[in-house]
PDB file of C-alpha atoms in Angstrom:
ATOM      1  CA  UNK A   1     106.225  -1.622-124.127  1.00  0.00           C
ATOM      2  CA  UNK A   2     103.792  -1.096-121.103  1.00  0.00           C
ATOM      3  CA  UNK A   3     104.638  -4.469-119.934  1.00  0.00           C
ATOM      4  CA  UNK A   4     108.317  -3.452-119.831  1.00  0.00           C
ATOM      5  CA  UNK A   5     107.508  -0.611-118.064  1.00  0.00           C
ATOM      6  CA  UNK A   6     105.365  -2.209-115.559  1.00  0.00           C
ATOM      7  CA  UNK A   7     107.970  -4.633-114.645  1.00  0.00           C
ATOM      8  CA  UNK A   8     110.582  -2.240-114.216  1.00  0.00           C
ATOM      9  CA  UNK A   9     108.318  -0.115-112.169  1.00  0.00           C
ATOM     10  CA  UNK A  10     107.790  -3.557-110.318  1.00  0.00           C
ATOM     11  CA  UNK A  11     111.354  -4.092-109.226  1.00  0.00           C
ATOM     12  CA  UNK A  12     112.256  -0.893-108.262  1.00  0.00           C
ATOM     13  CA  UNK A  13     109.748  -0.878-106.058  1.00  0.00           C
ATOM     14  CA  UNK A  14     110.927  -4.108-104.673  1.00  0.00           C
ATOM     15  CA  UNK A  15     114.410  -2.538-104.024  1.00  0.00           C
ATOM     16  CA  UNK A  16     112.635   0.360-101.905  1.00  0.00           C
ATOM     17  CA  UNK A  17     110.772  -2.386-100.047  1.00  0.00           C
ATOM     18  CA  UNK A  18     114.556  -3.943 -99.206  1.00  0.00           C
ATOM     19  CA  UNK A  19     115.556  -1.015 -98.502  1.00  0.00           C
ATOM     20  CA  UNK A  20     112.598  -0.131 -95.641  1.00  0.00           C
ATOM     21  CA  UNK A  21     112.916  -3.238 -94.419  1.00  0.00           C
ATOM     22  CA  UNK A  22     116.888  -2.864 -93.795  1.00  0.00           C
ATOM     23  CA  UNK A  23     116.425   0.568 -91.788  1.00  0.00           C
ATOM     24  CA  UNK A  24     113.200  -0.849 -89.807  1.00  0.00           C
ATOM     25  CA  UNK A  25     115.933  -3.788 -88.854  1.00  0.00           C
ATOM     26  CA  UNK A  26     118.441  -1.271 -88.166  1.00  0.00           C
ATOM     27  CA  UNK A  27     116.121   0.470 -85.727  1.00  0.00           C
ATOM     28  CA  UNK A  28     114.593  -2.124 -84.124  1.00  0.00           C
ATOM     29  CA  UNK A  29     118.356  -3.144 -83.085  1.00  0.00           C
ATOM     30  CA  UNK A  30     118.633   0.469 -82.155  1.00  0.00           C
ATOM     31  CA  UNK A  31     115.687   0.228 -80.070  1.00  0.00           C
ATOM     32  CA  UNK A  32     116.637  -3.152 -78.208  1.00  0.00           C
ATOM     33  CA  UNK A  33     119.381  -2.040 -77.168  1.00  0.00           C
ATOM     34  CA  UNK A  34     118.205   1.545 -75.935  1.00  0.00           C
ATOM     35  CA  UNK A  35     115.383  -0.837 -73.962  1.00  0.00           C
ATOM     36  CA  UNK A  36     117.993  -3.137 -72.764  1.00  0.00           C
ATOM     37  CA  UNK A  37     120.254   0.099 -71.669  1.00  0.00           C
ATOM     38  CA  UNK A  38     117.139   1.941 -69.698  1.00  0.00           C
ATOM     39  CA  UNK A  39     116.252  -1.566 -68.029  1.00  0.00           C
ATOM     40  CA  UNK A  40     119.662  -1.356 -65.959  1.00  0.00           C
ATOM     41  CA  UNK A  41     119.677   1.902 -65.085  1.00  0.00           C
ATOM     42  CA  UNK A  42     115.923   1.942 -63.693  1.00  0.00           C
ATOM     43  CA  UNK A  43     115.684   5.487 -64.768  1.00  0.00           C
ATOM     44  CA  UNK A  44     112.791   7.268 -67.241  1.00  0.00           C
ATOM     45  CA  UNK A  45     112.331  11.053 -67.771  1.00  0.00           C
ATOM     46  CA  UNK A  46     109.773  12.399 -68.837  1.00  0.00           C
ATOM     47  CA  UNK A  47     109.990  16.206 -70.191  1.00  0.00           C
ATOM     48  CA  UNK A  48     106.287  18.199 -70.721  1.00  0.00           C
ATOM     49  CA  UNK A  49     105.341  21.594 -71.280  1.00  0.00           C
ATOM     50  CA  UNK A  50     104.510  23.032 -67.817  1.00  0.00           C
ATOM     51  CA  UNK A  51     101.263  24.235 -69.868  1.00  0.00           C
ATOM     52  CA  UNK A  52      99.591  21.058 -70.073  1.00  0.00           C
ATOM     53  CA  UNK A  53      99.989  19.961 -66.249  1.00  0.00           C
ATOM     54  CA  UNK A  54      98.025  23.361 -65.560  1.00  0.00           C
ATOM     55  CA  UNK A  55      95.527  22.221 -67.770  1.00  0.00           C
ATOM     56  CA  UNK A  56      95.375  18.585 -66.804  1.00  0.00           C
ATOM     57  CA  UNK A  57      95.474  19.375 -63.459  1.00  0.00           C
ATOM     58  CA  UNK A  58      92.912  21.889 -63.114  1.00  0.00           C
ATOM     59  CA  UNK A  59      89.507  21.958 -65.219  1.00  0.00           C
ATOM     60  CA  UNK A  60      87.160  24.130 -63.643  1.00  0.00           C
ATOM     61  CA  UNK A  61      83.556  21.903 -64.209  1.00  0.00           C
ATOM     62  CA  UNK A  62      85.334  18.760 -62.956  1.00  0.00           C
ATOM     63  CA  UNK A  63      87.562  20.492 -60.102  1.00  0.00           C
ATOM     64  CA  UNK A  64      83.903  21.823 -58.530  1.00  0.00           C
ATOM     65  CA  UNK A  65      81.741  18.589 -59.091  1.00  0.00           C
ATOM     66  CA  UNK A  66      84.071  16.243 -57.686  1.00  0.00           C
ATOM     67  CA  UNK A  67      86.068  18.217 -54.927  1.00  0.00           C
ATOM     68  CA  UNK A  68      85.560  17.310 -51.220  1.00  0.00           C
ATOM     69  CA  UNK A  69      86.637  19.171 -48.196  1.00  0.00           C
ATOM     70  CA  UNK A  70      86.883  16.251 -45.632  1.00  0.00           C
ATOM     71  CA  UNK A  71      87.905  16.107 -41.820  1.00  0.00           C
ATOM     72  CA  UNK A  72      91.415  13.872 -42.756  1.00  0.00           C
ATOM     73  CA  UNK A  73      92.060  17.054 -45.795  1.00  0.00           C
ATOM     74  CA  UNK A  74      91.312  17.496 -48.743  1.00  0.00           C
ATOM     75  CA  UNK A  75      90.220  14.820 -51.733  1.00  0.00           C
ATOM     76  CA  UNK A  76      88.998  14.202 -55.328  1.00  0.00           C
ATOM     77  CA  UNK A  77      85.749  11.947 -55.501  1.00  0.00           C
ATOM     78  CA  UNK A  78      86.371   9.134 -57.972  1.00  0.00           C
ATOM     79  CA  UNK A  79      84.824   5.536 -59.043  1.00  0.00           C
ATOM     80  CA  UNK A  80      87.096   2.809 -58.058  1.00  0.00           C
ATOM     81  CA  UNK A  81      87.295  -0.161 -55.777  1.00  0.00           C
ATOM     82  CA  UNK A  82      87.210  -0.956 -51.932  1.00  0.00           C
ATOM     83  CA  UNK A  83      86.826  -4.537 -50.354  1.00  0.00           C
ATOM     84  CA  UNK A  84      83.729  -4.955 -48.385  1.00  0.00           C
ATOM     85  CA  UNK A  85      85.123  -7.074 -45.678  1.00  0.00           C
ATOM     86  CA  UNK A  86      81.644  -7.462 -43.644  1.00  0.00           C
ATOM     87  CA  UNK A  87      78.233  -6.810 -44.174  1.00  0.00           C
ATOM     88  CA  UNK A  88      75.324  -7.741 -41.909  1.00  0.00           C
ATOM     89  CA  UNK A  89      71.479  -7.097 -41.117  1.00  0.00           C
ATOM     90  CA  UNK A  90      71.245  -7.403 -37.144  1.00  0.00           C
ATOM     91  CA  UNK A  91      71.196  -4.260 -35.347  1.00  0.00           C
ATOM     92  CA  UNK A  92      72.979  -4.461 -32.411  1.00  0.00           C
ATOM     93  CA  UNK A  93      75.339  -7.423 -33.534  1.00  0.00           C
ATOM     94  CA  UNK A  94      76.471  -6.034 -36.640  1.00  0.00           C
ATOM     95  CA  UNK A  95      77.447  -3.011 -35.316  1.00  0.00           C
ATOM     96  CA  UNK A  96      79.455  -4.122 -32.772  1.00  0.00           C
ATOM     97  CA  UNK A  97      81.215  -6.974 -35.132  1.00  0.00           C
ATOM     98  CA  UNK A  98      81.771  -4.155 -37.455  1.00  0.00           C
ATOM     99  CA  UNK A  99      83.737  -2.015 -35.611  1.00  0.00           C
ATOM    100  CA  UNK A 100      85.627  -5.268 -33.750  1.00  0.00           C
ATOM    101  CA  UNK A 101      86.706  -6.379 -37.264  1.00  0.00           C
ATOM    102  CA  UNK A 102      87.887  -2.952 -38.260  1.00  0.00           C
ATOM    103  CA  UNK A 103      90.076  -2.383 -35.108  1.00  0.00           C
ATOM    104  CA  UNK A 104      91.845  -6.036 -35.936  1.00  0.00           C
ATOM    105  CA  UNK A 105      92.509  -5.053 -39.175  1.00  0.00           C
ATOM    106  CA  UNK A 106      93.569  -1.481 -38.148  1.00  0.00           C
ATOM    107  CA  UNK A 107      96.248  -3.031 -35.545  1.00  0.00           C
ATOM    108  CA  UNK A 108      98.342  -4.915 -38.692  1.00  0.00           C
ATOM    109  CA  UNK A 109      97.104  -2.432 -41.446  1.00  0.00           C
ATOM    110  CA  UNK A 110      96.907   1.296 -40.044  1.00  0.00           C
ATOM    111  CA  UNK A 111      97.474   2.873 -43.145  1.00  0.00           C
ATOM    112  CA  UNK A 112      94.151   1.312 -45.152  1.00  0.00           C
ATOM    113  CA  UNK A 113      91.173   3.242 -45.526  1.00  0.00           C
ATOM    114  CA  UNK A 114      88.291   2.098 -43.293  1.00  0.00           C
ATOM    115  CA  UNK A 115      84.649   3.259 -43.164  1.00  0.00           C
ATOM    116  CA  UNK A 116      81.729   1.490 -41.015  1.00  0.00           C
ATOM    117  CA  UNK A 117      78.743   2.445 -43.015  1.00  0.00           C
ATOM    118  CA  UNK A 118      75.226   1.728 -42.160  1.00  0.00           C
ATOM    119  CA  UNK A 119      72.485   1.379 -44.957  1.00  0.00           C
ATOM    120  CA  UNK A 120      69.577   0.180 -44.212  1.00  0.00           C
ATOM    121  CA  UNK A 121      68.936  -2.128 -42.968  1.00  0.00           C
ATOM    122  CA  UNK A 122      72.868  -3.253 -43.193  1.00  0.00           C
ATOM    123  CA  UNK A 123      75.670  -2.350 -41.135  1.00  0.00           C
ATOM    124  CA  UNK A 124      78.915  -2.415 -43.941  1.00  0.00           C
ATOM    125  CA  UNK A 125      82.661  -2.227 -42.971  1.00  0.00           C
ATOM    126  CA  UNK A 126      84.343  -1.141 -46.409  1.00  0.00           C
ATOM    127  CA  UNK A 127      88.279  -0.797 -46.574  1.00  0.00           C
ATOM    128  CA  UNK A 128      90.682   1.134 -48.510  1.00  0.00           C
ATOM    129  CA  UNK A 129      90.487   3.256 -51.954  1.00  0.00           C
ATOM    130  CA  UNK A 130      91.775   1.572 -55.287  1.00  0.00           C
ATOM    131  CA  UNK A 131      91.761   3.081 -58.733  1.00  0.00           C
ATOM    132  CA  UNK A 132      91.987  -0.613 -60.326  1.00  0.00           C
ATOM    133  CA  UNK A 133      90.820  -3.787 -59.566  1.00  0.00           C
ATOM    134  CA  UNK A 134      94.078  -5.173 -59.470  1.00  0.00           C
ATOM    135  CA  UNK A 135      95.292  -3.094 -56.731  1.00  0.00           C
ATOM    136  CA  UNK A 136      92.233  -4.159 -54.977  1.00  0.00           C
ATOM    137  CA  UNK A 137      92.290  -8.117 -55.384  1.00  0.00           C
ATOM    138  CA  UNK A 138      95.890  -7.852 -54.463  1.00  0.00           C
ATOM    139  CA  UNK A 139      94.809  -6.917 -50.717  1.00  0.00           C
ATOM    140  CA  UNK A 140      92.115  -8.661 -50.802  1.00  0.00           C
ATOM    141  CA  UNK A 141      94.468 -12.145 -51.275  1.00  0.00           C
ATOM    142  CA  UNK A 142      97.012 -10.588 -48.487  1.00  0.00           C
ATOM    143  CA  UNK A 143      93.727  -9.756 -45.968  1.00  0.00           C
ATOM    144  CA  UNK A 144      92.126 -12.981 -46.615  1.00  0.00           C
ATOM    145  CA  UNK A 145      95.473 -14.613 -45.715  1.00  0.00           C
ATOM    146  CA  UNK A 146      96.196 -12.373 -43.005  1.00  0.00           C
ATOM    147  CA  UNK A 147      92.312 -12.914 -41.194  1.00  0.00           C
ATOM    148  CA  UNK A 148      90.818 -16.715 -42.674  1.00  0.00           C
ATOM    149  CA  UNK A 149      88.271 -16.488 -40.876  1.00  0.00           C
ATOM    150  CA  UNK A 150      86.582 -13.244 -42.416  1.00  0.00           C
ATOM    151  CA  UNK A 151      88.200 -14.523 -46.035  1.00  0.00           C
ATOM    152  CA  UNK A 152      84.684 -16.273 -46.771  1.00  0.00           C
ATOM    153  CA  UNK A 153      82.818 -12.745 -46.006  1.00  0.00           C
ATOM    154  CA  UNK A 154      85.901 -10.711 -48.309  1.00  0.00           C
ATOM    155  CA  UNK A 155      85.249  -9.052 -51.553  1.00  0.00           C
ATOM    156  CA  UNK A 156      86.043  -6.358 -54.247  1.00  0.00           C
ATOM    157  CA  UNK A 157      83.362  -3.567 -54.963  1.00  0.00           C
ATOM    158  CA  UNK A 158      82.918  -1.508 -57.228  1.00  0.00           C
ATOM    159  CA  UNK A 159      82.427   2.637 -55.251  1.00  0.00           C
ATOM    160  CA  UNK A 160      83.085   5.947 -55.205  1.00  0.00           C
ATOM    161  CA  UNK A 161      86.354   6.539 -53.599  1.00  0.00           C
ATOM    162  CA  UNK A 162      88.503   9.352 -52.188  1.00  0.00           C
ATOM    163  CA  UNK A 163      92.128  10.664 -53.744  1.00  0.00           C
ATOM    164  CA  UNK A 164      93.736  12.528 -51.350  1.00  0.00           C
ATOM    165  CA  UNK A 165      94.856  15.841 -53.095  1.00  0.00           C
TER     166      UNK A 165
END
């Protein structure tokens, strides 16, 4: 008798199993096509509670630590990425090459970020302010084809950026 009722138990639950797996295909046809249907109309909204962007945007400890009044406006201090696109330990030389390579890269590029640094005993041009990497090593292929003959001299860092606010 228990082995009776075991098996019946058994196949019913088999026919609830066909039965998921019929709606999960139904939706997953539901969902294609919703995908396909928001792929040619390029258009996403989003709807939030105006509550959480207040508290997203605005939490007083990290507001105060990384907030920056700057000359340019405004910005949020953040790690991300810039490309150091020269570095060099002569005085004099360095200096001058520094600020030579920024202004040719300034005339095709206006809008990137630059900042001549010195540390010593370096003199370091650093450009632009990337969240990701990605961002980042997509100049950095555009500058390095752009200017070959700084390419060898090129690369991502890792540094604390600015966000406009």
């Amino acid at each position: 008798m228990k082995k009776l009722i075991l098996l019946l138990t058994l196949f019913s639950c088999l026919g609830v199993a066909k039965a998921q797996d019929a709606a999960v295909a139904d939706s997953a046809v539901t969902l294609v096509s919703i995908s396909s249907y928001l792929r040619s109309t390029g258009r996403v909204a989003i709807y939030q509670d105006q509550r959480l962007e207040s508290l997203i945007s605005f939490h007083p400890k990290a507001y105060y630590l990384n907030y920056r009044k700057g000359k340019n406006g405004d910005y949020i201090v953040s790690t991300g990425y810039r490309i150091r696109a020269f570095s060099g330990n002569n005085q004099l030389q360095s200096k001058n090459r520094a600020y030579k390579i920024e202004s040719e890269l300034k005339e095709y590029y206006p809008d990137l970020a630059t900042y001549v640094i010195f540390k010593s005993p370096n003199w370091r041009l650093l450009l632009g302010n990337f969240t990701t990497n990605e961002e980042a090593v997509s100049m950095l292929r555009e500058l390095k084809k752009k200017f070959p003959e700084y390419g060898r001299e090129m690369f991502v860092i890792k540094d604390e950026i600015e966000i406009p606010r």
